mmCIF file of N, CA and C in Angstrom:
data_model
loop_
_atom_site.group_PDB
_atom_site.id
_atom_site.type_symbol
_atom_site.label_atom_id
_atom_site.label_comp_id
_atom_site.label_asym_id
_atom_site.label_seq_id
_atom_site.Cartn_x
_atom_site.Cartn_y
_atom_site.Cartn_z
ATOM 1 N N UNK A 749 99.876 97.486 60.724
ATOM 2 C CA UNK A 749 100.822 96.375 60.794
ATOM 3 C C UNK A 749 100.064 95.055 60.694
ATOM 4 N N UNK A 750 100.699 94.112 60.063
ATOM 5 C CA UNK A 750 100.132 92.782 59.863
ATOM 6 C C UNK A 750 100.927 91.786 60.712
ATOM 7 N N UNK A 751 100.317 90.695 61.107
ATOM 8 C CA UNK A 751 101.057 89.680 61.861
ATOM 9 C C UNK A 751 101.601 88.622 60.904
ATOM 10 N N UNK A 752 102.562 87.864 61.380
ATOM 11 C CA UNK A 752 103.108 86.765 60.591
ATOM 12 C C UNK A 752 102.002 85.781 60.226
ATOM 13 N N UNK A 753 101.165 85.458 61.171
ATOM 14 C CA UNK A 753 100.066 84.522 60.956
ATOM 15 C C UNK A 753 99.114 85.024 59.870
ATOM 16 N N UNK A 754 98.772 86.313 59.924
ATOM 17 C CA UNK A 754 97.893 86.893 58.901
ATOM 18 C C UNK A 754 98.562 86.853 57.529
ATOM 19 N N UNK A 755 99.855 87.206 57.478
ATOM 20 C CA UNK A 755 100.588 87.226 56.207
ATOM 21 C C UNK A 755 100.637 85.845 55.564
ATOM 22 N N UNK A 756 100.689 84.803 56.389
ATOM 23 C CA UNK A 756 100.728 83.434 55.865
ATOM 24 C C UNK A 756 99.374 83.015 55.292
ATOM 25 N N UNK A 757 98.296 83.651 55.732
ATOM 26 C CA UNK A 757 96.952 83.303 55.270
ATOM 27 C C UNK A 757 96.507 84.110 54.053
ATOM 28 N N UNK A 758 97.153 85.228 53.794
ATOM 29 C CA UNK A 758 96.734 86.095 52.686
ATOM 30 C C UNK A 758 97.274 85.558 51.368
ATOM 31 N N UNK A 759 96.342 85.103 50.523
ATOM 32 C CA UNK A 759 96.695 84.577 49.199
ATOM 33 C C UNK A 759 96.718 85.723 48.204
ATOM 34 N N UNK A 760 97.808 85.806 47.451
ATOM 35 C CA UNK A 760 97.941 86.817 46.414
ATOM 36 C C UNK A 760 97.565 86.250 45.050
ATOM 37 N N UNK A 761 97.674 84.945 44.936
ATOM 38 C CA UNK A 761 97.281 84.202 43.733
ATOM 39 C C UNK A 761 97.157 82.742 44.157
ATOM 40 N N UNK A 762 96.940 81.854 43.219
ATOM 41 C CA UNK A 762 96.746 80.439 43.550
ATOM 42 C C UNK A 762 97.910 79.836 44.326
ATOM 43 N N UNK A 763 99.137 80.248 44.034
ATOM 44 C CA UNK A 763 100.301 79.614 44.643
ATOM 45 C C UNK A 763 101.176 80.523 45.495
ATOM 46 N N UNK A 764 100.781 81.759 45.708
ATOM 47 C CA UNK A 764 101.633 82.671 46.468
ATOM 48 C C UNK A 764 100.883 83.301 47.634
ATOM 49 N N UNK A 765 101.585 83.385 48.767
ATOM 50 C CA UNK A 765 101.044 84.075 49.932
ATOM 51 C C UNK A 765 101.874 85.326 50.196
ATOM 52 N N UNK A 766 101.306 86.235 50.934
ATOM 53 C CA UNK A 766 101.995 87.475 51.275
ATOM 54 C C UNK A 766 103.280 87.195 52.056
ATOM 55 N N UNK A 767 103.252 86.177 52.905
ATOM 56 C CA UNK A 767 104.414 85.866 53.744
ATOM 57 C C UNK A 767 105.673 85.626 52.909
ATOM 58 N N UNK A 768 105.527 85.001 51.756
ATOM 59 C CA UNK A 768 106.685 84.734 50.900
ATOM 60 C C UNK A 768 107.390 86.015 50.472
ATOM 61 N N UNK A 769 106.668 87.109 50.428
ATOM 62 C CA UNK A 769 107.226 88.381 49.988
ATOM 63 C C UNK A 769 107.700 89.254 51.151
ATOM 64 N N UNK A 770 107.203 88.973 52.343
ATOM 65 C CA UNK A 770 107.601 89.741 53.529
ATOM 66 C C UNK A 770 108.794 89.105 54.229
ATOM 67 N N UNK A 771 108.793 87.777 54.318
ATOM 68 C CA UNK A 771 109.855 87.078 55.035
ATOM 69 C C UNK A 771 111.210 87.357 54.387
ATOM 70 N N UNK A 772 112.203 87.597 55.248
ATOM 71 C CA UNK A 772 113.552 87.876 54.756
ATOM 72 C C UNK A 772 114.576 87.427 55.790
ATOM 73 N N UNK A 773 115.504 86.592 55.361
ATOM 74 C CA UNK A 773 116.577 86.176 56.259
ATOM 75 C C UNK A 773 117.405 87.379 56.699
ATOM 76 N N UNK A 774 117.601 88.326 55.799
ATOM 77 C CA UNK A 774 118.348 89.543 56.154
ATOM 78 C C UNK A 774 117.592 90.355 57.197
ATOM 79 N N UNK A 775 116.269 90.453 57.044
ATOM 80 C CA UNK A 775 115.460 91.181 58.037
ATOM 81 C C UNK A 775 115.564 90.506 59.399
ATOM 82 N N UNK A 776 115.544 89.187 59.430
ATOM 83 C CA UNK A 776 115.718 88.459 60.696
ATOM 84 C C UNK A 776 117.084 88.752 61.293
ATOM 85 N N UNK A 777 118.111 88.660 60.465
ATOM 86 C CA UNK A 777 119.487 88.871 60.897
ATOM 87 C C UNK A 777 119.681 90.260 61.526
ATOM 88 N N UNK A 778 119.055 91.266 60.926
ATOM 89 C CA UNK A 778 119.237 92.646 61.396
ATOM 90 C C UNK A 778 118.118 93.124 62.316
ATOM 91 N N UNK A 779 117.212 92.235 62.708
ATOM 92 C CA UNK A 779 116.137 92.608 63.618
ATOM 93 C C UNK A 779 115.119 93.545 62.997
ATOM 94 N N UNK A 780 114.823 93.352 61.718
ATOM 95 C CA UNK A 780 113.940 94.265 60.998
ATOM 96 C C UNK A 780 112.616 93.628 60.550
ATOM 97 N N UNK A 781 112.246 92.489 61.115
ATOM 98 C CA UNK A 781 111.001 91.851 60.700
ATOM 99 C C UNK A 781 109.778 92.711 61.026
ATOM 100 N N UNK A 782 109.813 93.473 62.111
ATOM 101 C CA UNK A 782 108.691 94.355 62.436
ATOM 102 C C UNK A 782 108.488 95.383 61.328
ATOM 103 N N UNK A 783 109.593 95.883 60.771
ATOM 104 C CA UNK A 783 109.501 96.830 59.653
ATOM 105 C C UNK A 783 108.854 96.160 58.448
ATOM 106 N N UNK A 784 109.220 94.913 58.203
ATOM 107 C CA UNK A 784 108.651 94.170 57.076
ATOM 108 C C UNK A 784 107.140 93.976 57.253
ATOM 109 N N UNK A 785 106.719 93.762 58.479
ATOM 110 C CA UNK A 785 105.306 93.531 58.774
ATOM 111 C C UNK A 785 104.481 94.818 58.757
ATOM 112 N N UNK A 786 105.142 95.953 58.605
ATOM 113 C CA UNK A 786 104.445 97.251 58.532
ATOM 114 C C UNK A 786 104.088 97.614 57.090
ATOM 115 N N UNK A 787 103.920 96.635 56.259
ATOM 116 C CA UNK A 787 103.589 96.814 54.851
ATOM 117 C C UNK A 787 102.210 97.473 54.709
ATOM 118 N N UNK A 788 102.049 98.311 53.689
ATOM 119 C CA UNK A 788 100.781 99.015 53.473
ATOM 120 C C UNK A 788 99.883 98.242 52.509
ATOM 121 N N UNK A 789 98.608 98.610 52.492
ATOM 122 C CA UNK A 789 97.650 97.999 51.559
ATOM 123 C C UNK A 789 98.079 98.235 50.109
ATOM 124 N N UNK A 790 98.611 99.411 49.825
ATOM 125 C CA UNK A 790 99.056 99.732 48.464
ATOM 126 C C UNK A 790 100.197 98.808 48.038
ATOM 127 N N UNK A 791 101.130 98.572 48.943
ATOM 128 C CA UNK A 791 102.260 97.679 48.638
ATOM 129 C C UNK A 791 101.779 96.243 48.442
ATOM 130 N N UNK A 792 100.813 95.826 49.243
ATOM 131 C CA UNK A 792 100.237 94.481 49.089
ATOM 132 C C UNK A 792 99.557 94.362 47.732
ATOM 133 N N UNK A 793 98.825 95.390 47.325
ATOM 134 C CA UNK A 793 98.169 95.383 46.022
ATOM 135 C C UNK A 793 99.206 95.293 44.893
ATOM 136 N N UNK A 794 100.319 95.986 45.033
ATOM 137 C CA UNK A 794 101.376 95.915 44.020
ATOM 138 C C UNK A 794 101.953 94.498 43.919
ATOM 139 N N UNK A 795 102.166 93.856 45.062
ATOM 140 C CA UNK A 795 102.684 92.482 45.061
ATOM 141 C C UNK A 795 101.667 91.558 44.389
ATOM 142 N N UNK A 796 100.401 91.777 44.695
ATOM 143 C CA UNK A 796 99.337 90.963 44.095
ATOM 144 C C UNK A 796 99.362 91.095 42.575
ATOM 145 N N UNK A 797 99.539 92.302 42.081
ATOM 146 C CA UNK A 797 99.622 92.526 40.624
ATOM 147 C C UNK A 797 100.833 91.802 40.033
ATOM 148 N N UNK A 798 101.970 91.861 40.720
ATOM 149 C CA UNK A 798 103.167 91.153 40.267
ATOM 150 C C UNK A 798 102.886 89.651 40.179
ATOM 151 N N UNK A 799 102.234 89.120 41.190
ATOM 152 C CA UNK A 799 101.894 87.687 41.198
ATOM 153 C C UNK A 799 100.948 87.338 40.063
ATOM 154 N N UNK A 800 99.886 88.087 39.931
ATOM 155 C CA UNK A 800 98.859 87.759 38.945
ATOM 156 C C UNK A 800 99.346 87.907 37.507
ATOM 157 N N UNK A 801 100.228 88.854 37.254
ATOM 158 C CA UNK A 801 100.637 89.154 35.885
ATOM 159 C C UNK A 801 101.957 88.518 35.450
ATOM 160 N N UNK A 802 102.781 88.126 36.417
ATOM 161 C CA UNK A 802 104.081 87.540 36.067
ATOM 162 C C UNK A 802 104.320 86.212 36.778
ATOM 163 N N UNK A 803 104.309 86.225 38.092
ATOM 164 C CA UNK A 803 104.749 85.043 38.837
ATOM 165 C C UNK A 803 103.794 83.858 38.755
ATOM 166 N N UNK A 804 102.488 84.097 38.834
ATOM 167 C CA UNK A 804 101.555 82.971 38.730
ATOM 168 C C UNK A 804 101.551 82.382 37.317
ATOM 169 N N UNK A 805 101.541 83.209 36.253
ATOM 170 C CA UNK A 805 101.667 82.614 34.909
ATOM 171 C C UNK A 805 102.974 81.826 34.751
ATOM 172 N N UNK A 806 104.057 82.332 35.334
ATOM 173 C CA UNK A 806 105.334 81.615 35.292
ATOM 174 C C UNK A 806 105.224 80.295 36.052
ATOM 175 N N UNK A 807 104.625 80.326 37.223
ATOM 176 C CA UNK A 807 104.437 79.113 38.045
ATOM 177 C C UNK A 807 103.596 78.076 37.302
ATOM 178 N N UNK A 808 102.559 78.552 36.643
ATOM 179 C CA UNK A 808 101.698 77.640 35.877
ATOM 180 C C UNK A 808 102.480 76.983 34.740
ATOM 181 N N UNK A 809 103.312 77.749 34.077
ATOM 182 C CA UNK A 809 104.105 77.231 32.961
ATOM 183 C C UNK A 809 105.188 76.259 33.437
ATOM 184 N N UNK A 810 105.906 76.619 34.495
ATOM 185 C CA UNK A 810 107.028 75.813 34.986
ATOM 186 C C UNK A 810 106.562 74.571 35.743
ATOM 187 N N UNK A 811 105.353 74.634 36.303
ATOM 188 C CA UNK A 811 104.783 73.520 37.067
ATOM 189 C C UNK A 811 105.662 73.070 38.229
ATOM 190 N N UNK A 812 106.278 74.060 38.866
ATOM 191 C CA UNK A 812 107.080 73.785 40.063
ATOM 192 C C UNK A 812 107.149 75.059 40.897
ATOM 193 N N UNK A 813 107.473 74.925 42.177
ATOM 194 C CA UNK A 813 107.532 76.099 43.045
ATOM 195 C C UNK A 813 108.576 77.117 42.581
ATOM 196 N N UNK A 814 108.290 78.373 42.883
ATOM 197 C CA UNK A 814 109.205 79.482 42.631
ATOM 198 C C UNK A 814 109.626 80.022 43.983
ATOM 199 N N UNK A 815 110.922 80.096 44.209
ATOM 200 C CA UNK A 815 111.425 80.623 45.478
ATOM 201 C C UNK A 815 111.603 82.139 45.353
ATOM 202 N N UNK A 816 111.024 82.860 46.298
ATOM 203 C CA UNK A 816 111.183 84.308 46.358
ATOM 204 C C UNK A 816 112.383 84.589 47.266
ATOM 205 N N UNK A 817 113.504 84.974 46.676
ATOM 206 C CA UNK A 817 114.700 85.299 47.466
ATOM 207 C C UNK A 817 114.554 86.645 48.156
ATOM 208 N N UNK A 818 113.940 87.586 47.465
ATOM 209 C CA UNK A 818 113.718 88.918 48.013
ATOM 210 C C UNK A 818 112.463 89.474 47.363
ATOM 211 N N UNK A 819 111.489 89.835 48.180
ATOM 212 C CA UNK A 819 110.251 90.423 47.674
ATOM 213 C C UNK A 819 110.161 91.856 48.152
ATOM 214 N N UNK A 820 109.143 92.123 48.970
ATOM 215 C CA UNK A 820 108.991 93.452 49.546
ATOM 216 C C UNK A 820 110.150 93.735 50.495
ATOM 217 N N UNK A 821 110.646 94.980 50.452
ATOM 218 C CA UNK A 821 111.677 95.420 51.401
ATOM 219 C C UNK A 821 111.248 96.725 52.049
ATOM 220 N N UNK A 822 111.257 96.744 53.369
ATOM 221 C CA UNK A 822 111.033 98.002 54.073
ATOM 222 C C UNK A 822 112.222 98.923 53.772
ATOM 223 N N UNK A 823 112.052 100.199 54.006
ATOM 224 C CA UNK A 823 113.138 101.164 53.761
ATOM 225 C C UNK A 823 114.371 100.797 54.585
ATOM 226 N N UNK A 824 114.147 100.425 55.842
ATOM 227 C CA UNK A 824 115.275 100.075 56.723
ATOM 228 C C UNK A 824 116.030 98.855 56.196
ATOM 229 N N UNK A 825 115.306 97.844 55.740
ATOM 230 C CA UNK A 825 115.958 96.652 55.204
ATOM 231 C C UNK A 825 116.703 96.987 53.913
ATOM 232 N N UNK A 826 116.056 97.735 53.037
ATOM 233 C CA UNK A 826 116.688 98.099 51.768
ATOM 234 C C UNK A 826 118.003 98.849 52.007
ATOM 235 N N UNK A 827 118.001 99.758 52.980
ATOM 236 C CA UNK A 827 119.225 100.507 53.306
ATOM 237 C C UNK A 827 120.291 99.579 53.884
ATOM 238 N N UNK A 828 119.870 98.674 54.749
ATOM 239 C CA UNK A 828 120.812 97.766 55.411
ATOM 240 C C UNK A 828 121.527 96.861 54.412
ATOM 241 N N UNK A 829 120.821 96.443 53.361
ATOM 242 C CA UNK A 829 121.442 95.543 52.387
ATOM 243 C C UNK A 829 121.994 96.303 51.169
ATOM 244 N N UNK A 830 122.016 97.628 51.279
ATOM 245 C CA UNK A 830 122.531 98.495 50.209
ATOM 246 C C UNK A 830 121.761 98.345 48.896
ATOM 247 N N UNK A 831 120.436 98.228 48.995
ATOM 248 C CA UNK A 831 119.588 98.183 47.808
ATOM 249 C C UNK A 831 119.528 99.554 47.142
ATOM 250 N N UNK A 832 119.107 99.568 45.889
ATOM 251 C CA UNK A 832 118.969 100.835 45.167
ATOM 252 C C UNK A 832 118.004 101.752 45.924
ATOM 253 N N UNK A 833 118.320 103.038 45.985
ATOM 254 C CA UNK A 833 117.527 103.983 46.778
ATOM 255 C C UNK A 833 116.065 104.065 46.356
ATOM 256 N N UNK A 834 115.766 103.816 45.099
ATOM 257 C CA UNK A 834 114.386 103.866 44.620
ATOM 258 C C UNK A 834 113.956 102.496 44.081
ATOM 259 N N UNK A 835 114.442 101.443 44.717
ATOM 260 C CA UNK A 835 114.182 100.068 44.285
ATOM 261 C C UNK A 835 112.689 99.768 44.213
ATOM 262 N N UNK A 836 112.288 99.021 43.186
ATOM 263 C CA UNK A 836 110.894 98.572 43.086
ATOM 264 C C UNK A 836 110.511 97.666 44.250
ATOM 265 N N UNK A 837 111.488 97.053 44.911
ATOM 266 C CA UNK A 837 111.215 96.211 46.087
ATOM 267 C C UNK A 837 110.555 97.037 47.203
ATOM 268 N N UNK A 838 110.903 98.309 47.299
ATOM 269 C CA UNK A 838 110.358 99.191 48.341
ATOM 270 C C UNK A 838 108.850 99.385 48.219
ATOM 271 N N UNK A 839 108.336 99.210 47.014
ATOM 272 C CA UNK A 839 106.930 99.472 46.736
ATOM 273 C C UNK A 839 106.124 98.200 46.483
ATOM 274 N N UNK A 840 106.773 97.044 46.684
ATOM 275 C CA UNK A 840 106.092 95.778 46.451
ATOM 276 C C UNK A 840 105.934 95.455 44.972
ATOM 277 N N UNK A 841 106.764 96.048 44.153
ATOM 278 C CA UNK A 841 106.640 95.864 42.702
ATOM 279 C C UNK A 841 107.673 94.906 42.126
ATOM 280 N N UNK A 842 108.546 94.330 42.970
ATOM 281 C CA UNK A 842 109.622 93.489 42.442
ATOM 282 C C UNK A 842 109.843 92.253 43.302
ATOM 283 N N UNK A 843 110.412 91.248 42.652
ATOM 284 C CA UNK A 843 110.828 90.031 43.357
ATOM 285 C C UNK A 843 112.083 89.500 42.692
ATOM 286 N N UNK A 844 112.959 88.958 43.511
ATOM 287 C CA UNK A 844 114.116 88.212 43.024
ATOM 288 C C UNK A 844 113.743 86.750 43.210
ATOM 289 N N UNK A 845 113.780 85.997 42.115
ATOM 290 C CA UNK A 845 113.256 84.629 42.142
ATOM 291 C C UNK A 845 114.304 83.609 41.730
ATOM 292 N N UNK A 846 114.038 82.371 42.135
ATOM 293 C CA UNK A 846 114.915 81.252 41.810
ATOM 294 C C UNK A 846 114.066 80.000 41.586
ATOM 295 N N UNK A 847 114.327 79.306 40.479
ATOM 296 C CA UNK A 847 113.657 78.040 40.173
ATOM 297 C C UNK A 847 114.758 77.042 39.804
ATOM 298 N N UNK A 848 115.093 76.108 40.692
ATOM 299 C CA UNK A 848 116.189 75.176 40.415
ATOM 300 C C UNK A 848 116.051 74.479 39.062
ATOM 301 N N UNK A 849 117.114 74.565 38.261
ATOM 302 C CA UNK A 849 117.167 73.865 36.985
ATOM 303 C C UNK A 849 116.343 74.464 35.860
ATOM 304 N N UNK A 850 115.647 75.570 36.134
ATOM 305 C CA UNK A 850 114.761 76.137 35.106
ATOM 306 C C UNK A 850 114.946 77.646 34.943
ATOM 307 N N UNK A 851 116.112 78.144 35.309
ATOM 308 C CA UNK A 851 116.309 79.592 35.299
ATOM 309 C C UNK A 851 116.273 80.192 33.883
ATOM 310 N N UNK A 852 116.933 79.565 32.942
ATOM 311 C CA UNK A 852 116.943 80.103 31.583
ATOM 312 C C UNK A 852 115.541 80.060 30.978
ATOM 313 N N UNK A 853 114.841 78.962 31.176
ATOM 314 C CA UNK A 853 113.476 78.820 30.685
ATOM 315 C C UNK A 853 112.571 79.891 31.311
ATOM 316 N N UNK A 854 112.737 80.124 32.612
ATOM 317 C CA UNK A 854 111.932 81.123 33.317
ATOM 318 C C UNK A 854 112.209 82.527 32.772
ATOM 319 N N UNK A 855 113.490 82.851 32.571
ATOM 320 C CA UNK A 855 113.867 84.169 32.057
ATOM 321 C C UNK A 855 113.194 84.425 30.706
ATOM 322 N N UNK A 856 113.279 83.459 29.807
ATOM 323 C CA UNK A 856 112.713 83.649 28.473
ATOM 324 C C UNK A 856 111.188 83.616 28.464
ATOM 325 N N UNK A 857 110.592 82.875 29.388
ATOM 326 C CA UNK A 857 109.129 82.907 29.496
ATOM 327 C C UNK A 857 108.675 84.312 29.870
ATOM 328 N N UNK A 858 109.294 84.884 30.898
ATOM 329 C CA UNK A 858 108.920 86.238 31.318
ATOM 330 C C UNK A 858 109.175 87.221 30.174
ATOM 331 N N UNK A 859 110.351 87.135 29.588
ATOM 332 C CA UNK A 859 110.737 88.056 28.508
ATOM 333 C C UNK A 859 109.734 88.031 27.353
ATOM 334 N N UNK A 860 109.327 86.852 26.947
ATOM 335 C CA UNK A 860 108.508 86.704 25.744
ATOM 336 C C UNK A 860 106.999 86.664 25.967
ATOM 337 N N UNK A 861 106.566 86.363 27.200
ATOM 338 C CA UNK A 861 105.132 86.135 27.382
ATOM 339 C C UNK A 861 104.468 86.963 28.474
ATOM 340 N N UNK A 862 105.245 87.788 29.172
ATOM 341 C CA UNK A 862 104.676 88.581 30.267
ATOM 342 C C UNK A 862 104.903 90.071 30.055
ATOM 343 N N UNK A 863 104.035 90.841 30.657
ATOM 344 C CA UNK A 863 104.278 92.281 30.773
ATOM 345 C C UNK A 863 105.148 92.466 32.015
ATOM 346 N N UNK A 864 106.122 93.356 31.944
ATOM 347 C CA UNK A 864 106.979 93.622 33.095
ATOM 348 C C UNK A 864 107.614 94.997 32.956
ATOM 349 N N UNK A 865 108.061 95.511 34.076
ATOM 350 C CA UNK A 865 108.762 96.794 34.075
ATOM 351 C C UNK A 865 110.238 96.561 33.808
ATOM 352 N N UNK A 866 110.801 95.613 34.560
ATOM 353 C CA UNK A 866 112.231 95.344 34.462
ATOM 354 C C UNK A 866 112.485 93.852 34.661
ATOM 355 N N UNK A 867 113.411 93.321 33.867
ATOM 356 C CA UNK A 867 113.808 91.917 33.958
ATOM 357 C C UNK A 867 115.328 91.895 33.936
ATOM 358 N N UNK A 868 115.911 91.349 35.006
ATOM 359 C CA UNK A 868 117.374 91.363 35.116
ATOM 360 C C UNK A 868 117.893 89.950 35.339
ATOM 361 N N UNK A 869 118.834 89.554 34.501
ATOM 362 C CA UNK A 869 119.578 88.310 34.655
ATOM 363 C C UNK A 869 120.695 88.629 35.659
ATOM 364 N N UNK A 870 120.526 88.188 36.891
ATOM 365 C CA UNK A 870 121.489 88.486 37.957
ATOM 366 C C UNK A 870 122.537 87.386 38.045
ATOM 367 N N UNK A 871 123.790 87.794 37.903
ATOM 368 C CA UNK A 871 124.941 86.900 38.066
ATOM 369 C C UNK A 871 124.787 85.602 37.278
ATOM 370 N N UNK A 872 124.597 85.757 35.959
ATOM 371 C CA UNK A 872 124.490 84.609 35.057
ATOM 372 C C UNK A 872 123.379 83.641 35.491
ATOM 373 N N UNK A 873 122.213 84.228 35.729
ATOM 374 C CA UNK A 873 120.998 83.494 36.115
ATOM 375 C C UNK A 873 121.112 82.768 37.461
ATOM 376 N N UNK A 874 121.899 83.331 38.376
ATOM 377 C CA UNK A 874 121.893 82.841 39.755
ATOM 378 C C UNK A 874 120.516 83.131 40.357
ATOM 379 N N UNK A 875 119.946 84.284 39.981
ATOM 380 C CA UNK A 875 118.564 84.612 40.278
ATOM 381 C C UNK A 875 118.079 85.590 39.220
ATOM 382 N N UNK A 876 116.761 85.790 39.186
ATOM 383 C CA UNK A 876 116.136 86.719 38.251
ATOM 384 C C UNK A 876 115.424 87.786 39.058
ATOM 385 N N UNK A 877 115.677 89.039 38.695
ATOM 386 C CA UNK A 877 114.921 90.156 39.262
ATOM 387 C C UNK A 877 113.831 90.500 38.250
ATOM 388 N N UNK A 878 112.591 90.564 38.707
ATOM 389 C CA UNK A 878 111.497 90.969 37.827
ATOM 390 C C UNK A 878 110.602 91.945 38.575
ATOM 391 N N UNK A 879 110.178 92.989 37.866
ATOM 392 C CA UNK A 879 109.255 93.943 38.473
ATOM 393 C C UNK A 879 108.076 94.189 37.537
ATOM 394 N N UNK A 880 106.975 94.597 38.152
ATOM 395 C CA UNK A 880 105.742 94.864 37.424
ATOM 396 C C UNK A 880 105.142 96.151 37.973
ATOM 397 N N UNK A 881 104.761 97.043 37.059
ATOM 398 C CA UNK A 881 104.124 98.304 37.438
ATOM 399 C C UNK A 881 103.011 98.546 36.439
ATOM 400 N N UNK A 882 101.785 98.488 36.883
ATOM 401 C CA UNK A 882 100.663 98.570 35.949
ATOM 402 C C UNK A 882 100.687 99.815 35.070
ATOM 403 N N UNK A 883 101.401 100.852 35.496
ATOM 404 C CA UNK A 883 101.442 102.098 34.720
ATOM 405 C C UNK A 883 102.760 102.307 33.976
ATOM 406 N N UNK A 884 103.722 101.416 34.148
ATOM 407 C CA UNK A 884 105.044 101.644 33.551
ATOM 408 C C UNK A 884 105.745 100.328 33.234
ATOM 409 N N UNK A 885 105.132 99.514 32.411
ATOM 410 C CA UNK A 885 105.758 98.252 32.021
ATOM 411 C C UNK A 885 106.554 98.452 30.734
ATOM 412 N N UNK A 886 107.753 99.002 30.919
ATOM 413 C CA UNK A 886 108.585 99.387 29.766
ATOM 414 C C UNK A 886 109.400 98.238 29.190
ATOM 415 N N UNK A 887 109.316 97.063 29.827
ATOM 416 C CA UNK A 887 110.018 95.859 29.359
ATOM 417 C C UNK A 887 111.525 96.094 29.214
ATOM 418 N N UNK A 888 112.098 96.694 30.235
ATOM 419 C CA UNK A 888 113.549 96.906 30.257
ATOM 420 C C UNK A 888 114.227 95.594 30.634
ATOM 421 N N UNK A 889 115.218 95.192 29.834
ATOM 422 C CA UNK A 889 115.955 93.948 30.087
ATOM 423 C C UNK A 889 117.416 94.299 30.312
ATOM 424 N N UNK A 890 117.950 93.815 31.419
ATOM 425 C CA UNK A 890 119.361 94.060 31.751
ATOM 426 C C UNK A 890 120.075 92.738 31.974
#
């Protein structure tokens, strides 16, 4: 288990910390933050790969912060919010992101310039779901 303080200090790339992917308003609401803090080294490595290969290049291009609406999800949190049973969020391979005023630009940057497993335009670009898997980047777009 990792502490909140440790998660805030762990840099995954130039602009992202582990805490951004662990913190969840839903986890707080349902009393599941301890589950979120029980993240494994493998899951942290997966998040790091997502940051290095998709999110940091996107951040560099957009030149503004990227909000992580949902990053890593513990099994308990994923079940509580009715996430897909085999969601990439469970393995630290996905993030739901939001960039005010730049959602369409962000979607097309990822689509055209990044490797990814899955890219989803959620609710007319209310947010973007993106996942990265070093062994299965099939570039599925939904």
